[in-house]
Structure formats: structure tokens, C-alpha cells
Coordinates of C-alpha atoms and ligand atoms in Angstrom, one line a residue:
M17 CA 9.2 -14.4 -0.6
A18 CA 7.0 -12.3 -1.6
T19 CA 7.5 -13.2 -5.5
F20 CA 5.2 -17.2 -5.7
L21 CA 1.5 -15.1 -4.5
V22 CA 0.7 -15.3 -7.7
S23 CA 2.1 -17.0 -9.8
L24 CA 0.0 -19.8 -9.7
L25 CA -2.7 -18.1 -10.9
K26 CA -1.0 -16.7 -13.4
D27 CA 0.2 -20.3 -14.3
E28 CA -4.2 -20.9 -15.0
T29 CA -4.2 -18.6 -17.2
S30 CA -0.9 -18.6 -19.9
A31 CA 0.3 -21.9 -20.6
S32 CA 0.8 -23.0 -24.2
L33 CA -2.8 -23.6 -25.6
F34 CA -1.3 -26.9 -26.9
T35 CA -0.5 -28.1 -23.7
I36 CA -3.3 -26.6 -21.8
S37 CA -5.3 -29.3 -24.9
I38 CA -3.9 -31.9 -23.7
A39 CA -4.5 -31.0 -19.8
I40 CA -8.2 -30.1 -19.8
L41 CA -8.3 -33.4 -21.5
V42 CA -7.2 -35.9 -19.8
S43 CA -7.7 -34.0 -16.1
A44 CA -10.2 -30.9 -16.3
G45 CA -14.3 -33.0 -16.7
L46 CA -13.1 -34.7 -13.2
Y47 CA -11.3 -31.2 -11.7
F48 CA -15.2 -29.6 -12.6
L49 CA -17.4 -32.2 -11.7
T50 CA -15.5 -32.1 -7.7
Y51 CA -15.4 -27.6 -7.5
L52 CA -19.6 -27.9 -8.9
R53 CA -20.6 -30.5 -6.3
R54 CA -18.2 -27.7 -3.1
T55 CA -18.8 -24.4 -5.2
P56 CA -21.0 -21.6 -3.4
N57 CA -24.2 -21.2 -5.9
S58 CA -25.3 -17.7 -4.3
M59 CA -22.0 -15.8 -5.0
P60 CA -22.1 -13.8 -7.8
G61 CA -19.2 -14.1 -10.9
P62 CA -18.6 -13.7 -14.2
R63 CA -20.7 -17.4 -16.4
G64 CA -17.2 -19.4 -17.7
L65 CA -18.4 -22.7 -20.1
P66 CA -18.8 -25.4 -19.3
I67 CA -15.6 -27.7 -18.2
V68 CA -13.0 -24.8 -18.4
G69 CA -15.0 -22.4 -16.5
Y70 CA -13.8 -19.0 -16.4
M71 CA -10.2 -19.6 -17.7
P72 CA -11.0 -19.0 -22.0
F73 CA -11.8 -15.4 -20.5
L74 CA -9.4 -15.0 -18.4
R75 CA -6.3 -11.6 -19.3
P76 CA -3.1 -13.6 -18.3
N77 CA -1.3 -9.7 -17.7
H78 CA -3.9 -7.6 -16.4
L79 CA -5.6 -9.6 -14.7
H80 CA -4.9 -7.0 -11.8
R81 CA -7.6 -4.4 -14.1
Q82 CA -9.4 -7.1 -15.2
F83 CA -10.7 -8.7 -11.4
T84 CA -10.8 -4.4 -11.0
A85 CA -13.9 -4.4 -13.1
L86 CA -15.3 -7.7 -12.6
A87 CA -15.8 -6.4 -8.8
Q88 CA -17.4 -3.1 -10.3
A89 CA -20.0 -4.9 -11.5
H90 CA -20.4 -8.4 -9.4
G91 CA -19.1 -6.9 -6.0
P92 CA -16.9 -7.0 -3.7
I93 CA -16.9 -10.6 -3.6
Y94 CA -16.7 -12.9 -6.6
K95 CA -16.0 -16.4 -7.7
I96 CA -14.3 -17.8 -11.2
Q97 CA -14.1 -21.1 -11.6
T98 CA -11.5 -23.0 -13.6
P99 CA -11.3 -26.3 -14.3
S100 CA -8.6 -26.8 -11.5
K101 CA -10.0 -24.5 -9.2
L102 CA -12.4 -22.3 -7.3
L103 CA -11.0 -18.6 -7.1
V104 CA -12.8 -15.8 -4.4
V105 CA -11.7 -12.4 -5.8
V106 CA -12.5 -10.1 -2.4
S107 CA -11.7 -6.7 -2.9
S108 CA -12.3 -4.5 0.3
P109 CA -11.0 -3.8 3.7
A110 CA -13.7 -5.2 5.7
L111 CA -13.9 -8.7 4.0
A112 CA -10.2 -8.5 3.7
R113 CA -9.9 -8.1 7.5
E114 CA -12.2 -10.8 8.0
V115 CA -10.4 -13.6 5.4
L116 CA -6.8 -12.5 7.1
R117 CA -8.3 -11.7 11.0
A118 CA -11.3 -12.8 11.2
N119 CA -10.9 -16.2 9.7
E120 CA -6.9 -16.5 10.4
S121 CA -6.5 -19.6 11.1
T122 CA -8.3 -21.1 8.1
F123 CA -6.4 -18.9 6.0
S124 CA -2.7 -19.3 7.4
A125 CA -1.9 -21.9 3.8
R126 CA -0.9 -19.7 0.5
P127 CA -0.6 -21.5 -3.0
T128 CA 2.8 -22.9 -3.3
P129 CA 4.0 -23.8 -7.4
I130 CA 5.9 -26.2 -7.8
A131 CA 8.8 -24.7 -8.8
V132 CA 8.6 -22.1 -5.2
K133 CA 8.5 -25.7 -4.0
I134 CA 10.6 -26.9 -4.5
L135 CA 13.6 -23.9 -4.9
G136 CA 12.1 -23.8 -1.3
Y137 CA 14.0 -26.3 0.3
G138 CA 11.5 -28.3 -0.3
G139 CA 8.8 -26.8 1.3
M140 CA 10.9 -25.8 3.9
E141 CA 11.5 -22.7 4.4
V142 CA 9.2 -19.8 5.8
G143 CA 7.1 -18.8 3.4
T144 CA 6.5 -22.1 2.3
L145 CA 5.3 -24.7 5.3
P146 CA 2.3 -24.5 6.0
W147 CA 0.6 -23.7 9.2
G148 CA 2.1 -25.3 12.0
P149 CA 5.0 -25.4 14.8
D150 CA 7.5 -25.7 11.9
W151 CA 6.3 -23.0 10.9
A152 CA 6.0 -21.3 13.9
G153 CA 9.4 -21.3 15.1
L154 CA 11.5 -20.7 12.3
R155 CA 9.2 -17.4 11.2
K156 CA 10.2 -16.4 14.6
I157 CA 13.8 -16.6 14.4
L158 CA 13.3 -14.9 11.4
V159 CA 11.5 -12.0 12.6
R160 CA 12.0 -11.7 16.0
D161 CA 16.0 -12.2 16.1
V162 CA 17.2 -11.9 13.0
L163 CA 15.3 -9.1 11.1
S164 CA 14.2 -7.4 13.8
N165 CA 14.9 -3.5 13.5
R166 CA 17.5 -4.3 16.9
A167 CA 19.8 -7.1 14.6
L168 CA 19.5 -4.6 11.3
D169 CA 20.9 -2.3 13.8
T170 CA 23.7 -4.7 14.7
C171 CA 24.6 -3.9 10.3
H172 CA 23.8 -1.2 9.5
A173 CA 27.6 -0.3 9.0
L174 CA 27.3 -3.1 6.9
R175 CA 24.9 -1.5 3.9
E176 CA 26.0 1.2 4.2
R177 CA 29.2 0.4 2.3
A178 CA 28.0 -2.4 0.5
V179 CA 25.8 1.0 -1.3
A180 CA 28.0 3.6 -1.3
A181 CA 30.3 0.6 -3.2
G182 CA 27.6 0.5 -5.7
I183 CA 27.0 3.7 -5.9
R184 CA 30.6 5.6 -7.0
E185 CA 30.2 2.4 -9.4
I186 CA 27.3 3.8 -10.7
R187 CA 28.9 7.2 -11.3
A188 CA 32.0 5.2 -12.5
E189 CA 30.1 3.9 -15.2
S190 CA 27.0 5.1 -15.9
I191 CA 26.9 8.9 -15.7
G192 CA 25.4 10.6 -18.7
K193 CA 24.5 6.3 -20.7
P194 CA 21.0 5.3 -20.3
T195 CA 20.4 3.3 -18.5
R196 CA 18.1 0.4 -16.6
V197 CA 17.2 1.5 -13.7
F198 CA 15.7 -1.4 -12.7
D199 CA 18.7 -3.4 -13.3
A200 CA 21.4 -1.0 -10.8
A201 CA 18.1 -0.9 -8.6
F202 CA 19.1 -4.8 -8.3
K203 CA 22.1 -4.4 -8.1
L204 CA 22.5 -2.7 -5.0
V205 CA 19.4 -4.2 -3.4
V206 CA 20.9 -7.8 -4.4
D207 CA 24.4 -6.7 -3.0
S208 CA 23.4 -4.5 0.3
T209 CA 21.1 -7.8 1.8
L210 CA 24.4 -10.1 0.8
A211 CA 26.9 -7.9 3.1
M212 CA 24.7 -8.1 6.0
L213 CA 23.9 -11.8 5.9
W214 CA 27.1 -12.5 5.4
G215 CA 29.4 -9.8 4.6
G216 CA 31.1 -8.8 8.3
G217 CA 33.7 -12.0 7.8
D218 CA 37.0 -13.2 6.2
G219 CA 35.5 -15.0 2.5
E220 CA 32.9 -14.5 2.1
G221 CA 32.0 -11.3 0.0
G222 CA 33.4 -11.1 -2.8
A223 CA 32.4 -9.6 -6.0
D224 CA 31.9 -12.3 -8.4
F225 CA 30.2 -14.9 -5.5
A226 CA 27.7 -11.7 -4.8
A227 CA 27.0 -12.2 -8.6
E228 CA 27.0 -15.4 -9.1
Y229 CA 24.0 -15.5 -6.7
R230 CA 22.4 -11.7 -8.1
E231 CA 22.5 -14.7 -10.8
A232 CA 21.0 -17.2 -9.5
T233 CA 18.5 -15.0 -7.8
R234 CA 17.9 -13.2 -11.3
E235 CA 16.6 -17.0 -13.1
V236 CA 14.7 -17.9 -9.9
S237 CA 12.8 -14.7 -10.5
Q238 CA 12.1 -15.2 -13.7
L239 CA 11.2 -19.4 -13.4
M240 CA 8.3 -17.9 -10.7
G241 CA 7.3 -16.4 -13.0
R242 CA 7.0 -19.0 -15.4
P243 CA 4.6 -20.8 -16.3
N244 CA 3.6 -24.2 -15.6
V245 CA 0.6 -26.2 -16.6
S246 CA 1.5 -28.6 -13.6
D247 CA 0.8 -26.2 -11.5
A248 CA -3.3 -26.5 -12.8
F249 CA -3.7 -30.1 -13.4
P250 CA -1.2 -31.3 -10.0
L251 CA -2.6 -35.0 -11.6
L252 CA 0.4 -34.4 -15.1
A253 CA 3.0 -33.3 -12.6
R254 CA 5.1 -36.0 -13.1
F255 CA 5.5 -35.8 -16.0
D256 CA 6.5 -32.3 -16.1
L257 CA 5.7 -31.3 -19.5
Q258 CA 7.6 -27.8 -19.6
G259 CA 10.6 -29.4 -17.6
V260 CA 10.0 -26.0 -15.3
Q261 CA 10.5 -29.0 -13.2
R262 CA 13.9 -30.1 -13.5
E263 CA 14.8 -26.8 -14.5
A264 CA 14.3 -25.5 -11.1
A265 CA 15.7 -28.4 -9.2
V266 CA 19.2 -27.3 -10.8
L267 CA 19.1 -24.3 -9.9
A268 CA 17.1 -25.2 -6.6
A269 CA 20.9 -27.4 -6.1
R270 CA 22.5 -24.2 -7.3
M271 CA 21.4 -21.9 -4.8
D272 CA 22.0 -24.6 -2.2
G273 CA 25.4 -24.5 -3.2
M274 CA 26.1 -21.4 -3.0
I275 CA 24.6 -20.8 0.8
S276 CA 25.7 -24.1 2.0
S277 CA 29.4 -22.5 1.1
V278 CA 29.4 -19.7 2.9
I279 CA 28.1 -21.9 6.0
E280 CA 31.1 -23.2 5.2
R281 CA 33.5 -21.0 5.3
R282 CA 32.2 -19.2 7.2
L283 CA 32.3 -22.2 10.6
G284 CA 35.6 -22.8 9.1
D285 CA 37.5 -19.4 9.7
L286 CA 35.5 -19.6 13.3
A287 CA 37.1 -23.1 14.0
G288 CA 40.7 -20.8 12.8
K289 CA 39.6 -17.7 15.5
K290 CA 39.6 -15.1 12.2
G291 CA 36.4 -13.8 14.2
M292 CA 34.0 -11.0 12.4
A293 CA 35.3 -7.5 10.8
S294 CA 31.6 -6.9 12.2
K295 CA 28.2 -8.6 13.0
D296 CA 26.1 -10.3 10.3
L297 CA 22.6 -11.7 10.0
L298 CA 24.3 -14.6 9.4
Q299 CA 26.4 -14.9 13.0
I300 CA 22.8 -13.2 14.5
L301 CA 22.0 -17.2 12.9
L302 CA 25.0 -18.7 14.7
E303 CA 24.4 -17.7 17.9
V304 CA 20.6 -18.5 17.7
Q305 CA 21.5 -21.9 16.7
G306 CA 24.5 -22.3 19.0
G307 CA 22.4 -21.3 21.6
G308 CA 20.1 -24.0 20.8
G309 CA 17.4 -22.2 19.7
D310 CA 14.3 -22.2 21.6
L311 CA 11.7 -25.2 22.5
S312 CA 10.0 -25.3 19.7
T313 CA 13.1 -24.1 17.1
G314 CA 15.5 -26.3 18.3
S315 CA 15.8 -29.9 16.8
L316 CA 15.0 -27.8 13.4
I317 CA 17.9 -26.0 13.9
A318 CA 20.3 -28.3 15.3
S319 CA 22.6 -29.0 12.4
T320 CA 24.0 -25.7 10.2
S321 CA 22.9 -28.1 7.4
S322 CA 19.9 -28.9 8.0
V323 CA 17.6 -27.4 5.1
H324 CA 15.5 -25.2 8.0
F325 CA 18.6 -23.0 9.1
K326 CA 20.0 -23.1 4.7
G327 CA 15.7 -22.3 4.7
L328 CA 16.0 -19.0 6.7
I329 CA 19.3 -18.3 4.8
L330 CA 18.4 -18.2 1.5
D331 CA 14.5 -16.1 2.8
I332 CA 17.0 -14.0 4.0
A333 CA 19.0 -14.1 0.4
S334 CA 16.7 -13.8 -1.8
G335 CA 13.3 -13.2 -0.2
G336 CA 12.0 -10.3 -1.5
T337 CA 14.8 -8.6 -3.7
N338 CA 13.4 -8.5 -6.8
T339 CA 10.2 -7.5 -5.5
T340 CA 12.2 -4.2 -3.7
A341 CA 13.9 -3.3 -6.8
M342 CA 10.5 -3.7 -8.8
L343 CA 8.8 -1.1 -6.5
I344 CA 12.6 1.2 -6.3
E345 CA 12.2 1.2 -10.6
W346 CA 7.5 2.5 -9.9
A347 CA 8.8 5.3 -8.2
I348 CA 11.6 6.3 -10.3
T349 CA 9.6 6.2 -12.8
E350 CA 6.9 8.1 -10.8
L351 CA 8.7 10.7 -9.4
L352 CA 10.6 11.6 -13.3
S353 CA 6.6 12.6 -14.1
N354 CA 5.3 14.6 -10.5
E355 CA 8.2 16.8 -10.9
E356 CA 6.7 18.8 -7.9
V357 CA 7.1 15.4 -5.6
M358 CA 10.7 14.8 -7.0
I359 CA 11.6 18.2 -6.2
K360 CA 11.0 18.0 -2.3
V361 CA 12.2 14.0 -2.6
V362 CA 15.3 16.1 -3.3
Q363 CA 14.9 19.2 -1.0
E364 CA 14.6 17.2 2.0
L365 CA 17.7 15.6 0.8
D366 CA 19.7 18.3 0.6
R367 CA 18.4 19.1 4.0
I368 CA 18.7 15.8 6.0
V369 CA 21.7 14.0 4.4
G370 CA 24.1 17.3 3.4
P371 CA 26.1 17.9 0.1
K372 CA 29.2 16.5 1.4
S373 CA 28.8 13.1 2.5
L374 CA 26.9 9.7 1.4
M375 CA 23.2 8.6 2.8
D376 CA 23.7 5.9 6.6
D377 CA 21.9 5.0 8.7
H378 CA 20.3 7.9 10.8
H379 CA 19.7 10.0 8.1
L380 CA 16.4 6.9 7.1
K381 CA 14.5 7.5 10.7
E382 CA 14.7 11.4 9.0
L383 CA 13.3 11.4 5.3
S384 CA 9.4 11.3 6.4
Y385 CA 9.2 12.7 2.6
L386 CA 10.6 9.5 0.9
N387 CA 9.0 7.8 3.3
A388 CA 6.0 8.8 2.3
V389 CA 7.2 8.6 -1.5
V390 CA 7.6 4.8 -0.4
K391 CA 4.6 3.4 0.8
E392 CA 2.3 5.8 -2.1
T393 CA 4.6 4.0 -4.5
C394 CA 3.1 0.6 -2.7
R395 CA 0.0 1.5 -3.2
L396 CA 0.1 2.4 -6.2
H397 CA 1.7 -1.3 -8.5
L398 CA 1.0 -3.8 -5.9
A399 CA -1.2 -6.1 -6.1
M400 CA -2.4 -8.9 -4.6
V401 CA -2.0 -11.6 -1.1
A402 CA -3.1 -15.4 -1.7
R403 CA -3.9 -18.0 0.9
V404 CA -5.8 -20.7 0.8
A405 CA -9.0 -21.7 2.3
G406 CA -8.1 -24.5 4.6
Q407 CA -11.5 -26.0 5.6
P408 CA -14.7 -24.6 5.2
C409 CA -15.6 -21.2 6.5
T410 CA -18.2 -18.5 5.9
V411 CA -16.8 -15.0 4.2
G412 CA -19.2 -12.4 3.8
G413 CA -22.0 -14.3 4.5
Y414 CA -21.1 -16.8 1.4
S415 CA -19.6 -20.3 2.5
I416 CA -16.0 -20.7 1.0
P417 CA -15.1 -24.9 0.4
K418 CA -12.4 -26.4 2.1
G419 CA -8.4 -25.8 -1.4
A420 CA -11.0 -22.4 -2.4
T421 CA -7.8 -20.0 -3.2
V422 CA -9.0 -16.8 -1.8
L423 CA -7.7 -13.6 -3.4
I424 CA -6.8 -10.2 -1.7
N425 CA -7.1 -7.8 -4.4
T426 CA -5.5 -4.8 -3.3
W427 CA -4.4 -3.4 -5.7
A428 CA -8.6 -2.9 -6.7
I429 CA -8.7 -1.4 -2.2
H430 CA -5.4 0.5 -2.8
R431 CA -7.3 2.6 -5.5
D432 CA -10.8 2.4 -4.7
P433 CA -12.0 6.5 -4.5
Q434 CA -14.6 5.5 -2.1
L435 CA -11.3 5.3 0.1
W436 CA -8.4 8.0 -1.0
A437 CA -9.1 11.1 -2.0
D438 CA -7.4 10.9 -6.6
P439 CA -6.7 7.4 -5.9
L440 CA -5.1 7.6 -9.5
Q441 CA -3.3 10.8 -8.1
F442 CA 0.2 9.9 -7.1
R443 CA 0.1 11.9 -3.9
P444 CA 2.9 11.8 -0.9
E445 CA 1.2 13.8 1.2
R446 CA -1.1 11.4 2.0
F447 CA 1.3 9.5 4.1
L448 CA 2.4 12.5 5.9
N449 CA 1.6 13.9 9.5
E450 CA -1.3 11.3 9.7
V451 CA -2.3 10.9 12.9
E452 CA -0.5 12.1 16.6
N453 CA -0.5 8.6 17.6
G454 CA 1.8 6.4 15.1
P455 CA 0.5 6.2 11.3
R456 CA -3.2 5.5 10.1
F457 CA -0.7 3.4 7.7
S458 CA 2.0 1.1 8.7
F459 CA 3.3 -1.9 6.7
T460 CA 2.4 -3.7 9.4
G461 CA -1.4 -4.6 8.4
S462 CA -2.7 -3.1 10.3
N463 CA -5.8 -1.2 8.8
F464 CA -7.1 -3.6 6.0
Q465 CA -7.4 0.0 3.6
Y466 CA -3.1 -0.6 3.3
L467 CA -1.7 -3.7 2.8
P468 CA 0.8 -3.4 1.1
F469 CA 3.0 -6.4 2.6
G470 CA 0.1 -9.2 3.6
S471 CA -2.2 -9.2 7.4
G472 CA -2.2 -11.1 10.1
H473 CA 1.0 -13.8 11.6
R474 CA 1.7 -14.2 8.1
V475 CA 2.4 -11.1 6.9
C476 CA 6.1 -10.4 5.2
A477 CA 8.5 -11.2 7.5
G478 CA 11.5 -9.4 5.6
L479 CA 8.8 -6.2 6.2
N480 CA 11.6 -4.0 8.3
L481 CA 14.1 -4.8 5.8
A482 CA 12.4 -4.6 2.9
E483 CA 10.9 -0.8 4.1
R484 CA 15.3 -0.3 5.7
L485 CA 16.5 -1.0 1.9
M486 CA 13.5 1.2 -0.5
N487 CA 14.3 4.2 1.8
H488 CA 18.3 3.8 1.8
V489 CA 18.5 3.0 -1.8
L490 CA 15.9 4.4 -3.4
A491 CA 17.8 7.8 -1.2
S492 CA 21.1 7.3 -2.6
M493 CA 19.7 7.6 -5.9
L494 CA 18.0 10.2 -6.0
H495 CA 20.7 12.2 -3.7
S496 CA 23.7 11.4 -6.1
F497 CA 22.2 11.1 -9.2
E498 CA 19.7 13.5 -11.1
W499 CA 18.4 11.4 -13.0
K500 CA 16.7 11.7 -16.8
L501 CA 14.3 10.5 -19.5
P502 CA 16.7 10.1 -22.9
D503 CA 16.2 12.6 -25.7
G504 CA 12.5 12.4 -27.5
E505 CA 10.7 11.2 -24.2
E506 CA 9.0 13.4 -22.0
R507 CA 6.8 11.2 -19.5
P508 CA 7.6 8.1 -18.5
D509 CA 6.0 5.0 -19.9
F510 CA 3.8 3.2 -17.1
S511 CA 2.7 0.3 -18.2
D512 CA 2.3 -2.4 -16.9
K513 CA 2.1 -6.3 -16.6
F514 CA 0.8 -8.8 -13.7
G515 CA 3.6 -11.3 -12.9
P516 CA 4.1 -12.9 -9.4
F517 CA 4.1 -8.9 -8.9
V518 CA 2.9 -6.6 -11.0
R519 CA 6.1 -4.9 -12.9
K520 CA 7.6 -2.4 -16.3
Q521 CA 6.0 -3.7 -19.3
K522 CA 9.1 -1.6 -20.6
P523 CA 12.1 -1.6 -18.4
L524 CA 12.7 2.4 -17.4
I525 CA 15.0 4.3 -19.5
A526 CA 17.2 6.8 -17.2
I527 CA 20.3 8.7 -17.5
P528 CA 21.5 9.1 -13.9
F529 CA 23.7 13.1 -14.0
L530 CA 26.1 13.4 -10.7
R531 CA 23.5 16.3 -8.5
P532 CA 26.8 18.7 -7.6
G533 CA 25.2 18.1 -4.3
S534 CA 26.4 14.3 -3.8
G535 CA 28.1 12.9 -1.2
L536 CA 30.4 11.7 -5.5
A537 CA 31.3 15.2 -6.6
Ligands
HEM605 C1 9.0 -4.5 -0.4 C2 9.2 -6.0 -0.9 C3 8.4 -6.6 -0.7 C4 6.7 -6.9 -0.3 C5 6.6 -6.1 -1.6 C6 6.4 -7.7 0.1 C7 4.9 -8.2 0.2 C8 5.2 -9.4 1.1 C9 3.9 -10.3 0.5 C10 2.4 -9.3 0.0 C11 4.1 -12.0 1.2 C12 2.8 -11.7 2.2 C13 1.8 -11.5 3.1 C14 0.6 -12.8 3.6 O1 -0.2 -13.5 2.6 O2 0.2 -11.7 4.2 C15 4.8 -12.0 1.9 C16 5.5 -13.2 2.3 C17 6.7 -12.9 3.0 N1 7.9 -12.1 2.9 FE1 8.0 -10.3 1.9 N2 7.4 -8.2 0.9 C18 8.7 -8.3 0.4 C19 9.9 -8.0 0.7 C20 10.8 -9.3 1.2 C21 11.3 -9.4 1.8 C22 13.3 -8.5 1.8 C23 12.1 -10.5 2.4 C24 12.9 -11.7 3.9 C25 13.5 -11.2 3.9 C26 10.6 -11.2 2.4 C27 10.1 -12.3 3.0 C28 8.9 -12.9 3.0 C29 9.0 -14.1 4.0 C30 8.8 -15.2 4.3 C31 7.5 -14.0 3.7 C32 6.1 -15.7 4.1 C33 5.7 -15.2 5.7 C34 4.6 -16.0 5.9 O3 4.2 -16.8 4.4 O4 4.9 -17.0 7.1 N3 9.7 -10.5 1.8 N4 5.6 -10.9 1.6

């Protein structure tokens, strides 16, 4: 569940002035006094005002750039005091390593906005559970059993079929027409995720159900990006001033209804001995569940109606669909303004996939230039990893109090000219031929210069799936179609907006034309 990482921070800064004023009167003084006592005085950082700290100076839509500029003024570790939180921003690989590896157990939790908690079965899914045996057991099932490369290989045909169907739909409905690239990518990503998850049985798929799930997922990500004053001022949470908690509860019930109905239908099918057309991830999960899991997880998923069991399904179905689609939109934006790179991608696709076929799984391993494009997109368009100090500790020689939120500013690290040659240039070549013994920059977070999926025990649990989806969907969109900007537009707009992730401020609109070399022609 990637989208929750920084929304708490945004909530803090962009709630309406009116609500903020009330909130400040009620609780800010109390918090500020508490934090004054606990703030490490010697750590550099911009000066704020009494009571409200630095909050009035934060620019919610541009925090990634503002935090990077502040690092230039205050160094690679600095503090920002807000009424309710001490933020510590770190912007170097060495300090990221200190937080995510050397002090891993101290920084094992991440800030969880109230809406995210409600939507995640009350904080019972992998992304929101606190570090402990429940989290470890469920994460093991998710990563080792259900989202392992082996399991994802098992259901590759389901993904291929869904992507091919989506590509045919674009051909039928959008050729020659201005199209929102994010929407096209989002549909392909959600449909193929759901196909892998529960598309192997009878009755679970279906266009209407997928459309309903897509709509709910879209609403979830909108809600997560909405400021909630209760996150900034927990004392006010019980009043739910903006109704965010109520909305989250309604949406959570809707998602739960859909997930429960899929499980029931599948269990009914099995009882009726209909069997599986082809094995999907739900089936793999049911087999783990039926086997009782191991000692650490057996009781957690003893029942298929337990929140833990359903939370695992939610993690897969909604964990990263929005982010994956958003990165595909950024990749196409970059390619439309880097003609040479686009030509190389398309040449590779023509060479590996060939003129008469559609993309399939075995092509993916050979598309090394396309994979480099995806890595370069992740370098330039992801912004932060957030963790909370579970106990007092020291980072970079400064003491950090319990409860402080530490932000690893990957936006700054990924664009640091000391670390990357021509850091603002889109140059996928930097990820090619890295070293002989495996890639220097993988998605696993072993190199702290490149952290798109975080690092350590809480590194993204869905990174295998995310990598396959990004590569597969992007490759299919580029192999089948030539995307052109509408007449009169020479270059796509690059303005962005900080939110749970860095999204495009203006959606990319492009026109797909059928490529003569595509398998659809
Ligand atoms: C390109 C898409 C994605 C990006 C950029 C992304 C990024 C991230 C990041 C940065 C984290 C926090 C890591 C940390 O704190 O060190 C995370 C956590 C997580 N992600 Fe992803 N993610 C993506 C896709 C996915 C997908 C497809 C899934 C589901 C299958 C998923 C499931 C999770 C889960 C469950 C966690 C919490 C892990 C834990 O706390 O143990 N993500 N993701």
C-alpha cells in the first residue's frame, strides 16, 4: 500500500484555514509545548513561528521541491517543527542507510493517516500493521507465497489475456482520439491485477465487477489524497470535522463487500467441484490458508472471513494500482519529449516482440532497454519514504525523539548531482550494463542511492508485481500504438503536484495510432 506514505504530511499543511484555526486553538499549544521539550535543539532547520512552527511556510503541493531546497540550505539532515509533529528530513544515501538499515527496528513503523487505517481493515493489513509477529507472518505469506516470482509466473497467462483485451479495447475505442493516458494505463493495470488475483475461477471476473472495483479503487486513492485535519490534530479525530472518517468507513464497507463476495463465490465453486480454469493468486492464498499456514500465521488466517485474510487480498488488489499507472503516465510523458529514447524503445520492442504478436511474459526478461526506461522513470518521479521513530535514537549524530516522523527525501537523493551524472536528464542508459555481477541499482533497496520502493524489512511487498506490471503494460501500450501529442502541442507538460505520490498536475492527453508492426494490425 504505497499511497499512504506522505499523505499525513500533506494533511498537515493543506487543511482549510478555518478548520486549522479551530484546531490550533484546541490543541496546538499543548502539542507544541510537548515537542519543544523533546526537539533536538542542535539539529539545523528552518525557523518557524511560535505555536504553529514552520507550518504556514510549507507549500503542500510542492513539498518535494521545497524539502530539496531546504536541504541545500540546512544540509542532509534537518528538522521541521509543526504544531503536532517533529519532522526530520534526510537527503543522503548514508543517512538513509542509517535510518532504514542501522536503525531498522526503531524505524519500523510508518505514519498512518486515519482514513488509510479505516480502509485497511482497521490497520490489519501488511502496510499498516505495526512491526510484530502478525505483520511478519502476513508479510511472509504475501511476499514468499502469493507474490513470489514463482507464483506470478504461474498466473502469467491471466495477466497476458487481460492486457491483450485492454489493448484491443483501446484499438476499438480510442484510435485517433485524444486519450487520457493515465486512465488507459489504470484500466490495464487494475484489470490485469484482478485477472491474476481472481480471474482463474468461474464467475469472479466480469467487466461490470472490474469496473465497479476500479471505481472504488479510484475513490480510495482520491480519499487518501484528501487532507484530514484529524491526522494533524489527533485530539479532534472524534469530531471527524471534514467527514473523512465517515466516508472512509462507507468505502471500506463497499470494498469489503466486493472482496467477501469473491471469496464466497470461489469457496462455493470449490464445493461444487467446478475446479479452476487456471490457477490464480486467490487460489494460491487459499491453499496456504487451507494448509493452516505455519506456526506464526496459522491462527491469523484460520478463517477466510478474517480481516487478516481479506487484508492480504486488499493489499494485492489495491496496493499499488494507482502508483503503477501514474508511473506509466510519467514514462510516456518522458518518452514523448525524448524522441531518441522513444525510438530505441520501439526498436527493441520490434526486435524482441516482433511484428505479428502481442506482448507476452517471456518477452519481458529480454526487454532490457524498456526496463531501464521504467527504472529511470522511478528515479525521476518518486519522492519520499516515511517512517516513525518507535523510540529515541541517534541519526547523523543528532538525537531523534520517539514519535518523530523521518522522511527519506528520495526526490533529492535521486536528483543529487554528486551521485548522478546529468541528474535532470532522462537517460535510461545509466541503468544499462551496470555491472557484471547483477544490477547496481535494483528495486530491492540494497543501494541507498536508489530507493523507489523503500528498503529493509518494510520494503514494498509488491515490488515483483509492480515491476512486471509496469514493464508489461508500458511495453504493450508502446508496441501496439504510436502515441502523439494533440496538434499544436510540441512538448508534454511536466508540472507536478505533491500528494501521496508525485502526480502530474495536468493529465497527459495523447492520441494513439495503430503501429503497422503491432500484433493488432
Ligand atoms: C510502482 C508501484 C509501487 C511503488 C513505487 C511502491 C512503493 C512503495 C514504497 C516506497 C513502500 C514503503 C517502503 C518502505 O517503507 O521502505 C511500499 C510499501 C508497500 N507496498 Fe508498494 N509500491 C508499488 C506497488 C505496490 C503493489 C503493486 C503492491 C501490492 C501488490 C504494493 C504493496 C505494498 C505493501 C503491502 C507495502 C507495505 C509493506 C510493509 O509495510 O511491510 N506496492 N511500496
